[in-house]
Structure formats: C-alpha cells, structure tokens
Tab-separated table of C-alpha atoms in Angstrom:
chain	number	residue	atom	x	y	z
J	1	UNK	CA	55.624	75.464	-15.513
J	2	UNK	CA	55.263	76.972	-19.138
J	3	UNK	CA	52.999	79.017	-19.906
J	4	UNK	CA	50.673	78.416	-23.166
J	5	UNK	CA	51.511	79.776	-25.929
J	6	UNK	CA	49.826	79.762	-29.014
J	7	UNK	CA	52.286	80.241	-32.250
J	8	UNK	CA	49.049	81.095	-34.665
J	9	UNK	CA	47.986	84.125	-31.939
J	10	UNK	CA	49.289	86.934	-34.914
J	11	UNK	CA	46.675	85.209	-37.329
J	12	UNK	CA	44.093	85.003	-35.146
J	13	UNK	CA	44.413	88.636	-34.026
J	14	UNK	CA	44.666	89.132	-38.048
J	15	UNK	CA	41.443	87.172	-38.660
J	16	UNK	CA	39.957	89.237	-35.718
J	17	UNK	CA	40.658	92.314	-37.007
J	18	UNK	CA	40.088	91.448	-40.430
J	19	UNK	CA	36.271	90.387	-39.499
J	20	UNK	CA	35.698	93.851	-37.441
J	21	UNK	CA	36.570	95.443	-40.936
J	22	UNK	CA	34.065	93.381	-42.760
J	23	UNK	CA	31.532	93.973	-39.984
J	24	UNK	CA	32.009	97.931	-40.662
J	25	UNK	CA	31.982	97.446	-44.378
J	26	UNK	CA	29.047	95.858	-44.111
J	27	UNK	CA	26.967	98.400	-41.818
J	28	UNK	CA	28.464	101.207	-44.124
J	29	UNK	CA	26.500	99.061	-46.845
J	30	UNK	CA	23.304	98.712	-45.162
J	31	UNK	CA	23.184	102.088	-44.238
J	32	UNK	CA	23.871	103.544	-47.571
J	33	UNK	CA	21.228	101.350	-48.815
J	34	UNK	CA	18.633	102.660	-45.841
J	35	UNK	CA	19.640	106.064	-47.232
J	36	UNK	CA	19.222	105.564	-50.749
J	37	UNK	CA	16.043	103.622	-50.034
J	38	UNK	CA	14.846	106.774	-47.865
J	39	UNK	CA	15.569	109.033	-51.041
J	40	UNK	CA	13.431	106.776	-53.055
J	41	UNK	CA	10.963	106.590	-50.846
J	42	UNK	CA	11.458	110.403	-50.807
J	43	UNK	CA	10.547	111.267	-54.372
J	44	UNK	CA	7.994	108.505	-54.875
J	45	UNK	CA	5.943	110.674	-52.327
J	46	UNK	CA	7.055	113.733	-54.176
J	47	UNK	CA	5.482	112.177	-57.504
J	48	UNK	CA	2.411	111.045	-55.485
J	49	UNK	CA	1.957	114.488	-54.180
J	50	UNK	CA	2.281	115.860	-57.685
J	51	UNK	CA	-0.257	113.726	-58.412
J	52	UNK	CA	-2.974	115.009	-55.979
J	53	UNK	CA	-2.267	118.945	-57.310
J	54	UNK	CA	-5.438	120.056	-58.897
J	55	UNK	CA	-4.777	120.562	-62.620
J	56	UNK	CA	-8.336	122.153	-63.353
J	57	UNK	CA	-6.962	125.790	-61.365
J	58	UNK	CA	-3.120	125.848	-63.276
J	59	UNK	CA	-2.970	127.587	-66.583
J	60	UNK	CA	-1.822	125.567	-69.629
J	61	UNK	CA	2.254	126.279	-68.436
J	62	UNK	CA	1.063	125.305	-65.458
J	63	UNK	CA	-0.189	122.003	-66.632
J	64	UNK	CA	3.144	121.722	-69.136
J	65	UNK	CA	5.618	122.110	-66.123
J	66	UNK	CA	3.605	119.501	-63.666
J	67	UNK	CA	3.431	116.877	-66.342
J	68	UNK	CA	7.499	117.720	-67.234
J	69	UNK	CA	7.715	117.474	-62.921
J	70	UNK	CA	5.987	114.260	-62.776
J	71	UNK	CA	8.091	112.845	-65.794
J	72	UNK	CA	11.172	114.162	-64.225
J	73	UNK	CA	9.881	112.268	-61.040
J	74	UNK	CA	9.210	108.850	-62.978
J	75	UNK	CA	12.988	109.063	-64.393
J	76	UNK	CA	14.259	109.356	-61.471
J	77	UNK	CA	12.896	107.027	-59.493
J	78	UNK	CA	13.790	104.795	-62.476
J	79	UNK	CA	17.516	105.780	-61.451
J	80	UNK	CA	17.397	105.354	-57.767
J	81	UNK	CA	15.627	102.058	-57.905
J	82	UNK	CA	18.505	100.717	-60.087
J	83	UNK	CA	20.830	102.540	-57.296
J	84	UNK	CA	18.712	100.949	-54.723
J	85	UNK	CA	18.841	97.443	-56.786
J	86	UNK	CA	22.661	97.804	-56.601
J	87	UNK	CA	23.229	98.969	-52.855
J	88	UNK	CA	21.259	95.308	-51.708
J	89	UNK	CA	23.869	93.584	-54.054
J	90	UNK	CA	26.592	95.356	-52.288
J	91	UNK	CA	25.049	94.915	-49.000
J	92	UNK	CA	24.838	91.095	-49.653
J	93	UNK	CA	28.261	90.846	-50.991
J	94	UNK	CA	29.313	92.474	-48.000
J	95	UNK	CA	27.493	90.148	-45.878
J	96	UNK	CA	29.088	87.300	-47.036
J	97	UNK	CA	32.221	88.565	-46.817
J	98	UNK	CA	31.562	89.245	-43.344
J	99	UNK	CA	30.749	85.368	-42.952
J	100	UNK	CA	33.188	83.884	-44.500
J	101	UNK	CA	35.841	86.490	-42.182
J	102	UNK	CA	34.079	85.236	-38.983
J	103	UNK	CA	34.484	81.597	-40.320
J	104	UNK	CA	38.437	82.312	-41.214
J	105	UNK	CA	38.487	83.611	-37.535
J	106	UNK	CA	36.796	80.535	-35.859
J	107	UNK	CA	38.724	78.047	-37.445
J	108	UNK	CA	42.076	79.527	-36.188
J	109	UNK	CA	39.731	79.546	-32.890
J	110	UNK	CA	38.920	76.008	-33.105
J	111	UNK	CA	42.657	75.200	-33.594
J	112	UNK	CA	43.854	77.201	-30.694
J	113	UNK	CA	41.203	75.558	-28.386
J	114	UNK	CA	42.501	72.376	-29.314
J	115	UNK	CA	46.300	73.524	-29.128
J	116	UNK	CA	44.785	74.684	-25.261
J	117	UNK	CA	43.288	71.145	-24.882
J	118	UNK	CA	46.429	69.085	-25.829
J	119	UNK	CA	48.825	71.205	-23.544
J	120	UNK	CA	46.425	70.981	-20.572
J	121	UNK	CA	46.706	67.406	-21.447
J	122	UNK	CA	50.329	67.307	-21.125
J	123	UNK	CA	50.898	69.406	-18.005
J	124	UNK	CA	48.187	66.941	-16.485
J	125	UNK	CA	50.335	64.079	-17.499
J	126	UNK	CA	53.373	65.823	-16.622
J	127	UNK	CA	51.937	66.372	-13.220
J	128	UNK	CA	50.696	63.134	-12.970
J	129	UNK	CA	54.249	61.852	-13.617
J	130	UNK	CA	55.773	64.162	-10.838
J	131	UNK	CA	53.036	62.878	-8.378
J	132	UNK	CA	53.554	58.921	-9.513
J	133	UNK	CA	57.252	59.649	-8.770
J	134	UNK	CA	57.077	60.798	-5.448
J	135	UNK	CA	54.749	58.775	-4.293
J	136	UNK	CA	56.895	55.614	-5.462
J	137	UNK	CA	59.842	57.305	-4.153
J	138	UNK	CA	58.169	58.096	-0.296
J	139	UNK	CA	57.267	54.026	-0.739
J	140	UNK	CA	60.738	53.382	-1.698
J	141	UNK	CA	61.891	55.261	1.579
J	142	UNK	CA	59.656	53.340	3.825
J	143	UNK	CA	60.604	50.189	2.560
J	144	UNK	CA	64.415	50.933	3.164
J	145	UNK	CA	63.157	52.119	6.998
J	146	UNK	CA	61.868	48.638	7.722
C-alpha cells in the first residue's frame, strides 16, 4: 500500500514556520511596549514626586531647578507617550500579521486534511475492490466444485 503523501508538505512547513516568526515578532512588540509603558509610568511618578517636594524650604535656585525638573518631566512624558502611542500600533500590526500567518497556515491545513480524506477514500475503495474480488472469485470456485 502507498503511503500518503502530501505534495504541499514544504508550504505547510513554510506557513508553519513563517507563523512562529510572526508569533515572536509579535511578543518582541508587546514587550517593548510593556517596557516603554513601564518607563512612562516611571517618570510620571518621578514628576508626581517632584510635585510633593516642599518648595517653601528650597532657596530661589532651588525653586528654578525643580520647576526646570518638572518641565523637563512634562516633555518627556510628552515623548514617551507618543513612543508608547507608536509601540501599540506596532504591536497591533504585528498582531495581525500574526493572524493572517496562522490563517495562510490553516488553509494549507484544511487542504491537506482533505487530500488525507480523499486518499483514505480511495484505499477504502481499493480495498473494497480487492475484498469484492475474492469473494466473487471463492463463489466462482464453489460453483465449479458442484
């Protein structure tokens, strides 16, 4: 008996791999945007903090450089929510192109397990045949015996 073979196995072991590449691009993404989201979060307590120092005990420098620190705070979280804007964009294109490489993959799936279907089919039949055959030909035999 032959032995299945399926002639798209190379692109479905293509598809495969090409979806566990998308599946690490897209963790790489989420994680750099945990990370810059944890930075964020980072200097928004910094500024916060800055807040809560007690200007009434600095000297007038004092006061300068804490307002300059709190500005220098504000700008930046200006920058890393814009960074943090643009990792969730790249985390969502990422996402999809993880989708649409599992649905490339199941489709080649799909048509294997129907290639699988069809030539269990056949061998069936084929087996069928063989049994239909020897049955007819063991009647045959007992025929010519009477």
């Amino acid at each position: 008996m032959v032995k299945f073979h399926f002639q798209l196995e190379p692109v479905l072991r293509h598809r495969a791999a090409k979806e566990v590449s998308a599946e690490q691009a897209l963790a790489m993404a989420h994680h750099e945007y945990n990370r810059r989201l944890a930075m964020l979060e980072n200097t928004r307590q910094r500024l916060e903090a800055a807040f809560d120092v007690a200007e009434e005990d600095a000297d007038v420098l004092g006061v300068a450089y804490l307002s300059f620190y709190r500005a220098s705070l504000n700008k930046k979280i200006d920058i890393q929510e814009k960074d943090v804007s643009n990792a969730g964009l790249v985390v969502e294109s990422r996402r999809n192109a993880a989708v649409r490489a599992r649905q490339e993959r199941q489709v080649i799936e799909m048509l294997k397990d129907k290639h699988l279907m069809n030539y269990k089919r056949e061998v069936a039949a084929r087996e069928q045949k063989e049994v239909d055959e020897l049955a007819l030909y063991a009647y045959q035999r007992r025929l010519d015996n009477l």
